[in-house]
Amino acid sequence: MPSTASAPGDNLAINGQRLWDSLMEMAKIGPGVAGGNNRQTLTDEDGEGRALFQKWCEAAGCTMGLDQMGNMFARREGEDSEALPVYVGSHLDTQPTGGKYDGVLGVLGGLEIIRTLNDLGIHTKHPIVVTNFTNEEGTRFAPAMLASGVFAGVHTQDWAYSRTDAKGLKFGDELQRIGWRGDEETGARKMHAFFELHIEQGPILEAEQKQIGVVTHGQGLSWTQVTITGKESHTGSTPMPLRRNAGLAMARVLELVDEIAWSHKPHAVGAAGHIEIFPNSRNVIPGKAVFTVDLRSPDLAVIEDMEERLKEGAQKICDDMGLSVEFEKVGGFDPVEFDADCVGAVRRAAKRLGLSHMDLISGAGHDACWINRVAPAAMVMCPCVDGLSHNEAEEISQEWAAAGANVLFHAVVETAGIVDQ
Ligand code: HGY
Ligand code: MN
Ligand code: MN
């Protein structure tokens, strides 16, 4: 990583109230039913959120770019226009029962850096680009981090365009429909570095009473879609020995997933968040069950062991019950170690600002996990109340948001290099 010029003075800070107001303004788009958000990727609400973000970026003097995956780029010029930009961002799409801060804090925290540099009249050597990555959540179109994955060369764009949602609508068609399919070749942009601010989405920072997480690693993820096929029949007149109950087999497999994850305590985790049962009628024995098993660990060997035991165990359960089972890997990435220089910039910023901080392994996946393959990357985390996320009750304090954005500001500006202030 190229050397950095002077870091910003520790008196330099973002405008926490403006950041908070922008978060609340964005939260009005695609509201949930319980105070959070349902702004799923490539919906009209996602399009509205993109338009608001673009309006704000243009008002801050940025020039906008858009690639063929709908990734958005808001560029603030640097003194050296040839220098590779420092990128900073995250995602604006949410879960169906999402919170107001997951992803959004990272995008609007990046915008707040631009707004603050404008206020202070600071010029940086490297340009700075604020980024919104499409479909980080992977909830409507699997896998998660789809567009940052294409940007990093992990997925082909054609494969990404072919991904379908529960109604059979294709990613590429939906991106076109909402009018956010750009012309830029995805991944053609080269980065000097990438920084992402994100809420922790777990309980550690709050429990340890730390304001900042210096994210050194991201745990790995494996998504296996399991399809179990039995036989529909009457729930009343079918004798127990004759039943081929896909729902029961799924329940036994989910019990097995829990056991496997616990066997690798304290770090491994496992569950299924996506579950579909067919025909889902009150008086029909389920003939089919389709569900996605989400397995995670900071240790790749553990992930591989859990995947193997899932397949072996599920196959035995189904064989014993006279049902068939198929497995499809629908997402995953290896554990990530972030760039030491970028992590150092985050840690120096937290120290300079006198904020309590600790090293952290990210439990959730993030766009930075893929971008780390094509550019030096690091993450800043702030606590969230009760560690809760992917729930409309997700909450952070204004102070936590400002502290995280200040560390992001200092790390980004130190890396971009200050020319004058
Ligand atoms: O699944 C994840 O870890 C991320 O929230 N998309
Ligand atoms: Mn996120
Ligand atoms: Mn999320």
GROMACS .gro file of N, CA and C in nm, residues 4-154:
model
  453
    4THR      N    1   0.122   0.698   0.321
    4THR     CA    2   0.014   0.798   0.338
    4THR      C    3   0.080   0.931   0.374
    5ALA      N    4   0.011   1.037   0.336
    5ALA     CA    5   0.058   1.171   0.374
    5ALA      C    6   0.005   1.199   0.514
    6SER      N    7   0.000   1.329   0.550
    6SER     CA    8  -0.035   1.363   0.689
    6SER      C    9  -0.178   1.321   0.720
    7ALA      N   10  -0.199   1.279   0.842
    7ALA     CA   11  -0.334   1.243   0.885
    7ALA      C   12  -0.405   1.371   0.925
    8PRO      N   13  -0.539   1.369   0.923
    8PRO     CA   14  -0.613   1.490   0.962
    8PRO      C   15  -0.591   1.519   1.110
    9GLY      N   16  -0.596   1.642   1.146
    9GLY     CA   17  -0.583   1.680   1.286
    9GLY      C   18  -0.692   1.617   1.369
   10ASP      N   19  -0.660   1.583   1.495
   10ASP     CA   20  -0.761   1.511   1.575
   10ASP      C   21  -0.879   1.601   1.609
   11ASN      N   22  -0.869   1.731   1.572
   11ASN     CA   23  -0.984   1.819   1.596
   11ASN      C   24  -1.084   1.811   1.481
   12LEU      N   25  -1.043   1.740   1.373
   12LEU     CA   26  -1.133   1.736   1.256
   12LEU      C   27  -1.236   1.627   1.277
   13ALA      N   28  -1.362   1.663   1.259
   13ALA     CA   29  -1.470   1.568   1.284
   13ALA      C   30  -1.582   1.586   1.183
   14ILE      N   31  -1.655   1.477   1.164
   14ILE     CA   32  -1.773   1.485   1.076
   14ILE      C   33  -1.887   1.553   1.152
   15ASN      N   34  -1.994   1.580   1.080
   15ASN     CA   35  -2.112   1.643   1.141
   15ASN      C   36  -2.211   1.531   1.176
   16GLY      N   37  -2.208   1.490   1.302
   16GLY     CA   38  -2.288   1.375   1.347
   16GLY      C   39  -2.437   1.397   1.330
   17GLN      N   40  -2.484   1.518   1.351
   17GLN     CA   41  -2.628   1.544   1.337
   17GLN      C   42  -2.671   1.530   1.191
   18ARG      N   43  -2.587   1.582   1.100
   18ARG     CA   44  -2.621   1.573   0.957
   18ARG      C   45  -2.624   1.426   0.913
   19LEU      N   46  -2.528   1.349   0.962
   19LEU     CA   47  -2.526   1.205   0.928
   19LEU      C   48  -2.654   1.140   0.980
   20TRP      N   49  -2.689   1.169   1.104
   20TRP     CA   50  -2.808   1.108   1.164
   20TRP      C   51  -2.935   1.147   1.086
   21ASP      N   52  -2.944   1.275   1.051
   21ASP     CA   53  -3.062   1.321   0.975
   21ASP      C   54  -3.071   1.249   0.840
   22SER      N   55  -2.955   1.227   0.777
   22SER     CA   56  -2.957   1.157   0.647
   22SER      C   57  -3.000   1.012   0.664
   23LEU      N   58  -2.955   0.950   0.773
   23LEU     CA   59  -2.996   0.811   0.800
   23LEU      C   60  -3.149   0.806   0.817
   24MET      N   61  -3.203   0.900   0.891
   24MET     CA   62  -3.348   0.900   0.917
   24MET      C   63  -3.425   0.930   0.789
   25GLU      N   64  -3.368   1.016   0.705
   25GLU     CA   65  -3.433   1.050   0.577
   25GLU      C   66  -3.437   0.928   0.486
   26MET      N   67  -3.323   0.858   0.478
   26MET     CA   68  -3.317   0.738   0.393
   26MET      C   69  -3.413   0.631   0.447
   27ALA      N   70  -3.427   0.625   0.579
   27ALA     CA   71  -3.511   0.521   0.641
   27ALA      C   72  -3.658   0.537   0.604
   28LYS      N   73  -3.696   0.656   0.556
   28LYS     CA   74  -3.836   0.678   0.517
   28LYS      C   75  -3.870   0.604   0.387
   29ILE      N   76  -3.765   0.564   0.315
   29ILE     CA   77  -3.787   0.495   0.185
   29ILE      C   78  -3.788   0.344   0.206
   30GLY      N   79  -3.898   0.281   0.169
   30GLY     CA   80  -3.911   0.136   0.190
   30GLY      C   81  -3.924   0.104   0.338
   31PRO      N   82  -4.019   0.171   0.406
   31PRO     CA   83  -4.036   0.145   0.551
   31PRO      C   84  -4.083   0.001   0.575
   32GLY      N   85  -4.045  -0.052   0.691
   32GLY     CA   86  -4.098  -0.184   0.730
   32GLY      C   87  -4.233  -0.166   0.799
   33VAL      N   88  -4.270  -0.265   0.878
   33VAL     CA   89  -4.399  -0.253   0.949
   33VAL      C   90  -4.377  -0.231   1.099
   34ALA      N   91  -4.248  -0.231   1.139
   34ALA     CA   92  -4.222  -0.218   1.284
   34ALA      C   93  -4.105  -0.124   1.310
   35GLY      N   94  -4.095  -0.020   1.227
   35GLY     CA   95  -3.994   0.084   1.253
   35GLY      C   96  -3.863   0.064   1.180
   36GLY      N   97  -3.849  -0.050   1.107
   36GLY     CA   98  -3.724  -0.073   1.032
   36GLY      C   99  -3.747  -0.047   0.884
   37ASN      N  100  -3.679  -0.128   0.802
   37ASN     CA  101  -3.691  -0.108   0.657
   37ASN      C  102  -3.716  -0.240   0.584
   38ASN      N  103  -3.787  -0.227   0.471
   38ASN     CA  104  -3.800  -0.337   0.375
   38ASN      C  105  -3.773  -0.275   0.238
   39ARG      N  106  -3.644  -0.252   0.210
   39ARG     CA  107  -3.601  -0.188   0.084
   39ARG      C  108  -3.514  -0.291   0.012
   40GLN      N  109  -3.579  -0.398  -0.034
   40GLN     CA  110  -3.506  -0.509  -0.094
   40GLN      C  111  -3.448  -0.471  -0.229
   41THR      N  112  -3.343  -0.538  -0.266
   41THR     CA  113  -3.268  -0.501  -0.386
   41THR      C  114  -3.356  -0.506  -0.511
   42LEU      N  115  -3.337  -0.405  -0.597
   42LEU     CA  116  -3.401  -0.398  -0.730
   42LEU      C  117  -3.553  -0.386  -0.722
   43THR      N  118  -3.602  -0.344  -0.607
   43THR     CA  119  -3.745  -0.309  -0.599
   43THR      C  120  -3.756  -0.159  -0.631
   44ASP      N  121  -3.877  -0.111  -0.647
   44ASP     CA  122  -3.895   0.032  -0.673
   44ASP      C  123  -3.842   0.114  -0.556
   45GLU      N  124  -3.855   0.060  -0.437
   45GLU     CA  125  -3.804   0.131  -0.318
   45GLU      C  126  -3.651   0.143  -0.325
   46ASP      N  127  -3.586   0.036  -0.370
   46ASP     CA  128  -3.440   0.042  -0.387
   46ASP      C  129  -3.407   0.154  -0.488
   47GLY      N  130  -3.483   0.160  -0.593
   47GLY     CA  131  -3.462   0.266  -0.694
   47GLY      C  132  -3.477   0.405  -0.634
   48GLU      N  133  -3.577   0.420  -0.547
   48GLU     CA  134  -3.599   0.550  -0.481
   48GLU      C  135  -3.480   0.586  -0.390
   49GLY      N  136  -3.434   0.487  -0.316
   49GLY     CA  137  -3.320   0.511  -0.226
   49GLY      C  138  -3.196   0.550  -0.304
   50ARG      N  139  -3.176   0.485  -0.418
   50ARG     CA  140  -3.061   0.518  -0.505
   50ARG      C  141  -3.071   0.663  -0.555
   51ALA      N  142  -3.192   0.700  -0.593
   51ALA     CA  143  -3.211   0.836  -0.647
   51ALA      C  144  -3.182   0.941  -0.541
   52LEU      N  145  -3.225   0.913  -0.417
   52LEU     CA  146  -3.199   1.009  -0.308
   52LEU      C  147  -3.048   1.017  -0.281
   53PHE      N  148  -2.982   0.901  -0.278
   53PHE     CA  149  -2.836   0.900  -0.255
   53PHE      C  150  -2.767   0.979  -0.367
   54GLN      N  151  -2.810   0.958  -0.491
   54GLN     CA  152  -2.745   1.029  -0.603
   54GLN      C  153  -2.768   1.179  -0.592
   55LYS      N  154  -2.889   1.218  -0.552
   55LYS     CA  155  -2.920   1.361  -0.537
   55LYS      C  156  -2.826   1.425  -0.434
   56TRP      N  157  -2.811   1.356  -0.322
   56TRP     CA  158  -2.722   1.408  -0.216
   56TRP      C  159  -2.578   1.416  -0.264
   57CYS      N  160  -2.531   1.315  -0.336
   57CYS     CA  161  -2.392   1.313  -0.382
   57CYS      C  162  -2.369   1.427  -0.482
   58GLU      N  163  -2.463   1.446  -0.571
   58GLU     CA  164  -2.447   1.555  -0.671
   58GLU      C  165  -2.451   1.691  -0.602
   59ALA      N  166  -2.534   1.701  -0.498
   59ALA     CA  167  -2.539   1.828  -0.422
   59ALA      C  168  -2.406   1.854  -0.351
   60ALA      N  169  -2.332   1.745  -0.326
   60ALA     CA  170  -2.201   1.760  -0.260
   60ALA      C  171  -2.089   1.774  -0.363
   61GLY      N  172  -2.130   1.790  -0.490
   61GLY     CA  173  -2.030   1.817  -0.595
   61GLY      C  174  -1.964   1.695  -0.654
   62CYS      N  175  -2.020   1.577  -0.626
   62CYS     CA  176  -1.959   1.453  -0.679
   62CYS      C  177  -2.004   1.428  -0.823
   63THR      N  178  -1.918   1.360  -0.899
   63THR     CA  179  -1.961   1.311  -1.031
   63THR      C  180  -1.996   1.163  -1.014
   64MET      N  181  -2.106   1.122  -1.079
   64MET     CA  182  -2.160   0.988  -1.055
   64MET      C  183  -2.116   0.889  -1.162
   65GLY      N  184  -2.091   0.765  -1.122
   65GLY     CA  185  -2.066   0.655  -1.214
   65GLY      C  186  -2.159   0.539  -1.178
   66LEU      N  187  -2.188   0.455  -1.277
   66LEU     CA  188  -2.280   0.342  -1.256
   66LEU      C  189  -2.233   0.226  -1.344
   67ASP      N  190  -2.212   0.109  -1.284
   67ASP     CA  191  -2.163  -0.001  -1.368
   67ASP      C  192  -2.276  -0.097  -1.406
   68GLN      N  193  -2.242  -0.202  -1.478
   68GLN     CA  194  -2.345  -0.290  -1.534
   68GLN      C  195  -2.413  -0.378  -1.430
   69MET      N  196  -2.364  -0.373  -1.305
   69MET     CA  197  -2.432  -0.445  -1.196
   69MET      C  198  -2.511  -0.347  -1.109
   70GLY      N  199  -2.513  -0.220  -1.153
   70GLY     CA  200  -2.588  -0.121  -1.075
   70GLY      C  201  -2.510  -0.066  -0.957
   71ASN      N  202  -2.381  -0.103  -0.947
   71ASN     CA  203  -2.299  -0.043  -0.840
   71ASN      C  204  -2.283   0.106  -0.868
   72MET      N  205  -2.305   0.189  -0.764
   72MET     CA  206  -2.302   0.335  -0.780
   72MET      C  207  -2.171   0.389  -0.725
   73PHE      N  208  -2.115   0.491  -0.794
   73PHE     CA  209  -1.987   0.551  -0.753
   73PHE      C  210  -1.998   0.703  -0.756
   74ALA      N  211  -1.974   0.767  -0.642
   74ALA     CA  212  -1.979   0.914  -0.634
   74ALA      C  213  -1.838   0.964  -0.607
   75ARG      N  214  -1.781   1.035  -0.706
   75ARG     CA  215  -1.638   1.070  -0.702
   75ARG      C  216  -1.615   1.214  -0.662
   76ARG      N  217  -1.530   1.235  -0.563
   76ARG     CA  218  -1.482   1.371  -0.528
   76ARG      C  219  -1.339   1.379  -0.580
   77GLU      N  220  -1.308   1.475  -0.661
   77GLU     CA  221  -1.176   1.483  -0.724
   77GLU      C  222  -1.063   1.499  -0.621
   78GLY      N  223  -0.947   1.447  -0.657
   78GLY     CA  224  -0.827   1.468  -0.576
   78GLY      C  225  -0.734   1.561  -0.651
   79GLU      N  226  -0.630   1.609  -0.583
   79GLU     CA  227  -0.533   1.698  -0.649
   79GLU      C  228  -0.460   1.624  -0.760
   80ASP      N  229  -0.440   1.492  -0.739
   80ASP     CA  230  -0.374   1.410  -0.842
   80ASP      C  231  -0.482   1.324  -0.908
   81SER      N  232  -0.536   1.374  -1.018
   81SER     CA  233  -0.652   1.303  -1.078
   81SER      C  234  -0.611   1.167  -1.136
   82GLU      N  235  -0.479   1.148  -1.151
   82GLU     CA  236  -0.432   1.018  -1.203
   82GLU      C  237  -0.419   0.914  -1.091
   83ALA      N  238  -0.416   0.964  -0.967
   83ALA     CA  239  -0.396   0.869  -0.854
   83ALA      C  240  -0.519   0.780  -0.838
   84LEU      N  241  -0.498   0.654  -0.804
   84LEU     CA  242  -0.614   0.564  -0.782
   84LEU      C  243  -0.695   0.617  -0.664
   85PRO      N  244  -0.826   0.619  -0.677
   85PRO     CA  245  -0.909   0.672  -0.568
   85PRO      C  246  -0.912   0.580  -0.446
   86VAL      N  247  -0.941   0.643  -0.332
   86VAL     CA  248  -0.976   0.568  -0.211
   86VAL      C  249  -1.128   0.553  -0.214
   87TYR      N  250  -1.173   0.427  -0.211
   87TYR     CA  251  -1.319   0.400  -0.215
   87TYR      C  252  -1.369   0.378  -0.073
   88VAL      N  253  -1.494   0.418  -0.051
   88VAL     CA  254  -1.555   0.401   0.081
   88VAL      C  255  -1.704   0.381   0.060
   89GLY      N  256  -1.759   0.276   0.122
   89GLY     CA  257  -1.903   0.255   0.101
   89GLY      C  258  -1.951   0.123   0.158
   90SER      N  259  -2.070   0.086   0.116
   90SER     CA  260  -2.137  -0.036   0.163
   90SER      C  261  -2.261  -0.057   0.076
   91HIS      N  262  -2.377  -0.081   0.136
   91HIS     CA  263  -2.497  -0.114   0.054
   91HIS      C  264  -2.622  -0.046   0.109
   92LEU      N  265  -2.717  -0.014   0.020
   92LEU     CA  266  -2.842   0.051   0.060
   92LEU      C  267  -2.959  -0.047   0.063
   93ASP      N  268  -2.940  -0.168   0.008
   93ASP     CA  269  -3.051  -0.264   0.011
   93ASP      C  270  -3.064  -0.324   0.150
   94THR      N  271  -3.188  -0.366   0.185
   94THR     CA  272  -3.211  -0.419   0.321
   94THR      C  273  -3.275  -0.557   0.315
   95GLN      N  274  -3.280  -0.619   0.428
   95GLN     CA  275  -3.356  -0.743   0.446
   95GLN      C  276  -3.506  -0.708   0.442
   96PRO      N  277  -3.593  -0.807   0.429
   96PRO     CA  278  -3.738  -0.778   0.433
   96PRO      C  279  -3.781  -0.725   0.569
   97THR      N  280  -3.714  -0.772   0.675
   97THR     CA  281  -3.738  -0.716   0.810
   97THR      C  282  -3.606  -0.657   0.856
   98GLY      N  283  -3.558  -0.562   0.775
   98GLY     CA  284  -3.426  -0.506   0.803
   98GLY      C  285  -3.431  -0.386   0.896
   99GLY      N  286  -3.309  -0.345   0.936
   99GLY     CA  287  -3.298  -0.226   1.020
   99GLY      C  288  -3.263  -0.106   0.935
  100LYS      N  289  -3.248   0.010   1.003
  100LYS     CA  290  -3.223   0.137   0.933
  100LYS      C  291  -3.074   0.161   0.909
  101TYR      N  292  -2.988   0.074   0.965
  101TYR     CA  293  -2.845   0.107   0.967
  101TYR      C  294  -2.756   0.005   0.893
  102ASP      N  295  -2.798  -0.119   0.884
  102ASP     CA  296  -2.721  -0.225   0.817
  102ASP      C  297  -2.693  -0.182   0.673
  103GLY      N  298  -2.567  -0.154   0.644
  103GLY     CA  299  -2.528  -0.111   0.509
  103GLY      C  300  -2.541   0.039   0.489
  104VAL      N  301  -2.654   0.092   0.530
  104VAL     CA  302  -2.684   0.234   0.503
  104VAL      C  303  -2.584   0.324   0.576
  105LEU      N  304  -2.547   0.284   0.698
  105LEU     CA  305  -2.451   0.365   0.775
  105LEU      C  306  -2.319   0.377   0.699
  106GLY      N  307  -2.280   0.270   0.630
  106GLY     CA  308  -2.153   0.273   0.556
  106GLY      C  309  -2.157   0.360   0.433
  107VAL      N  310  -2.271   0.360   0.365
  107VAL     CA  311  -2.284   0.444   0.244
  107VAL      C  312  -2.294   0.591   0.285
  108LEU      N  313  -2.382   0.620   0.380
  108LEU     CA  314  -2.402   0.761   0.420
  108LEU      C  315  -2.286   0.812   0.505
  109GLY      N  316  -2.216   0.721   0.571
  109GLY     CA  317  -2.093   0.761   0.641
  109GLY      C  318  -1.988   0.806   0.540
  110GLY      N  319  -1.984   0.740   0.426
  110GLY     CA  320  -1.893   0.781   0.319
  110GLY      C  321  -1.932   0.917   0.262
  111LEU      N  322  -2.062   0.937   0.243
  111LEU     CA  323  -2.110   1.067   0.193
  111LEU      C  324  -2.078   1.178   0.294
  112GLU      N  325  -2.087   1.145   0.422
  112GLU     CA  326  -2.059   1.246   0.526
  112GLU      C  327  -1.912   1.290   0.520
  113ILE      N  328  -1.824   1.199   0.480
  113ILE     CA  329  -1.682   1.236   0.463
  113ILE      C  330  -1.670   1.344   0.354
  114ILE      N  331  -1.739   1.323   0.244
  114ILE     CA  332  -1.736   1.421   0.133
  114ILE      C  333  -1.790   1.556   0.181
  115ARG      N  334  -1.903   1.551   0.248
  115ARG     CA  335  -1.966   1.675   0.297
  115ARG      C  336  -1.873   1.748   0.394
  116THR      N  337  -1.804   1.671   0.481
  116THR     CA  338  -1.714   1.732   0.580
  116THR      C  339  -1.591   1.792   0.512
  117LEU      N  340  -1.535   1.721   0.416
  117LEU     CA  341  -1.418   1.774   0.343
  117LEU      C  342  -1.456   1.903   0.271
  118ASN      N  343  -1.578   1.907   0.215
  118ASN     CA  344  -1.625   2.032   0.150
  118ASN      C  345  -1.635   2.144   0.253
  119ASP      N  346  -1.696   2.113   0.368
  119ASP     CA  347  -1.712   2.216   0.473
  119ASP      C  348  -1.576   2.273   0.515
  120LEU      N  349  -1.478   2.181   0.530
  120LEU     CA  350  -1.348   2.222   0.585
  120LEU      C  351  -1.254   2.273   0.476
  121GLY      N  352  -1.299   2.259   0.349
  121GLY     CA  353  -1.213   2.305   0.239
  121GLY      C  354  -1.084   2.226   0.230
  122ILE      N  355  -1.092   2.098   0.263
  122ILE     CA  356  -0.973   2.012   0.259
  122ILE      C  357  -0.964   1.946   0.121
  123HIS      N  358  -0.843   1.945   0.066
  123HIS     CA  359  -0.819   1.873  -0.061
  123HIS      C  360  -0.728   1.754  -0.033
  124THR      N  361  -0.761   1.645  -0.098
  124THR     CA  362  -0.680   1.524  -0.077
  124THR      C  363  -0.601   1.493  -0.205
  125LYS      N  364  -0.494   1.418  -0.189
  125LYS     CA  365  -0.413   1.379  -0.308
  125LYS      C  366  -0.494   1.285  -0.396
  126HIS      N  367  -0.541   1.174  -0.333
  126HIS     CA  368  -0.617   1.075  -0.411
  126HIS      C  369  -0.764   1.118  -0.416
  127PRO      N  370  -0.829   1.097  -0.529
  127PRO     CA  371  -0.976   1.116  -0.529
  127PRO      C  372  -1.038   1.022  -0.427
  128ILE      N  373  -1.161   1.055  -0.385
  128ILE     CA  374  -1.237   0.969  -0.294
  128ILE      C  375  -1.368   0.932  -0.362
  129VAL      N  376  -1.404   0.805  -0.360
  129VAL     CA  377  -1.527   0.760  -0.427
  129VAL      C  378  -1.617   0.688  -0.326
  130VAL      N  379  -1.739   0.737  -0.312
  130VAL     CA  380  -1.837   0.673  -0.222
  130VAL      C  381  -1.918   0.574  -0.305
  131THR      N  382  -1.938   0.456  -0.250
  131THR     CA  383  -1.993   0.344  -0.329
  131THR      C  384  -2.116   0.282  -0.263
  132ASN      N  385  -2.215   0.251  -0.346
  132ASN     CA  386  -2.330   0.170  -0.304
  132ASN      C  387  -2.327   0.042  -0.388
  133PHE      N  388  -2.302  -0.072  -0.324
  133PHE     CA  389  -2.298  -0.200  -0.396
  133PHE      C  390  -2.438  -0.261  -0.402
  134THR      N  391  -2.473  -0.310  -0.517
  134THR     CA  392  -2.606  -0.371  -0.538
  134THR      C  393  -2.616  -0.507  -0.470
  135ASN      N  394  -2.735  -0.536  -0.413
  135ASN     CA  395  -2.766  -0.669  -0.361
  135ASN      C  396  -2.660  -0.726  -0.269
  136GLU      N  397  -2.629  -0.653  -0.162
  136GLU     CA  398  -2.536  -0.712  -0.064
  136GLU      C  399  -2.610  -0.822   0.013
  137GLU      N  400  -2.741  -0.802   0.039
  137GLU     CA  401  -2.810  -0.892   0.132
  137GLU      C  402  -2.831  -1.033   0.075
  138GLY      N  403  -2.850  -1.045  -0.054
  138GLY     CA  404  -2.870  -1.179  -0.110
  138GLY      C  405  -3.002  -1.242  -0.069
  139THR      N  406  -3.093  -1.160  -0.018
  139THR     CA  407  -3.218  -1.220   0.031
  139THR      C  408  -3.317  -1.240  -0.083
  140ARG      N  409  -3.323  -1.148  -0.179
  140ARG     CA  410  -3.415  -1.165  -0.292
  140ARG      C  411  -3.349  -1.247  -0.404
  141PHE      N  412  -3.222  -1.217  -0.427
  141PHE     CA  413  -3.143  -1.291  -0.526
  141PHE      C  414  -3.018  -1.343  -0.455
  142ALA      N  415  -3.012  -1.475  -0.435
  142ALA     CA  416  -2.890  -1.533  -0.375
  142ALA      C  417  -2.780  -1.533  -0.481
  143PRO      N  418  -2.651  -1.525  -0.440
  143PRO     CA  419  -2.601  -1.517  -0.303
  143PRO      C  420  -2.589  -1.375  -0.253
  144ALA      N  421  -2.551  -1.363  -0.128
  144ALA     CA  422  -2.522  -1.231  -0.070
  144ALA      C  423  -2.398  -1.173  -0.137
  145MET      N  424  -2.385  -1.040  -0.129
  145MET     CA  425  -2.270  -0.968  -0.185
  145MET      C  426  -2.252  -1.000  -0.333
  146LEU      N  427  -2.364  -1.006  -0.404
  146LEU     CA  428  -2.359  -1.052  -0.544
  146LEU      C  429  -2.281  -0.954  -0.632
  147ALA      N  430  -2.312  -0.823  -0.620
  147ALA     CA  431  -2.251  -0.726  -0.714
  147ALA      C  432  -2.106  -0.697  -0.679
  148SER      N  433  -2.074  -0.696  -0.551
  148SER     CA  434  -1.931  -0.679  -0.515
  148SER      C  435  -1.854  -0.805  -0.555
  149GLY      N  436  -1.924  -0.919  -0.556
  149GLY     CA  437  -1.861  -1.043  -0.602
  149GLY      C  438  -1.829  -1.038  -0.750
  150VAL      N  439  -1.922  -0.982  -0.830
  150VAL     CA  440  -1.893  -0.968  -0.974
  150VAL      C  441  -1.779  -0.868  -0.992
  151PHE      N  442  -1.785  -0.758  -0.916
  151PHE     CA  443  -1.680  -0.654  -0.924
  151PHE      C  444  -1.542  -0.717  -0.895
  152ALA      N  445  -1.538  -0.810  -0.800
  152ALA     CA  446  -1.410  -0.871  -0.761
  152ALA      C  447  -1.375  -0.991  -0.848
  153GLY      N  448  -1.459  -1.020  -0.949
  153GLY     CA  449  -1.428  -1.130  -1.040
  153GLY      C  450  -1.460  -1.268  -0.985
  154VAL      N  451  -1.540  -1.274  -0.880
  154VAL     CA  452  -1.573  -1.403  -0.817
  154VAL      C  453  -1.689  -1.470  -0.891
   0.00000   0.00000   0.00000
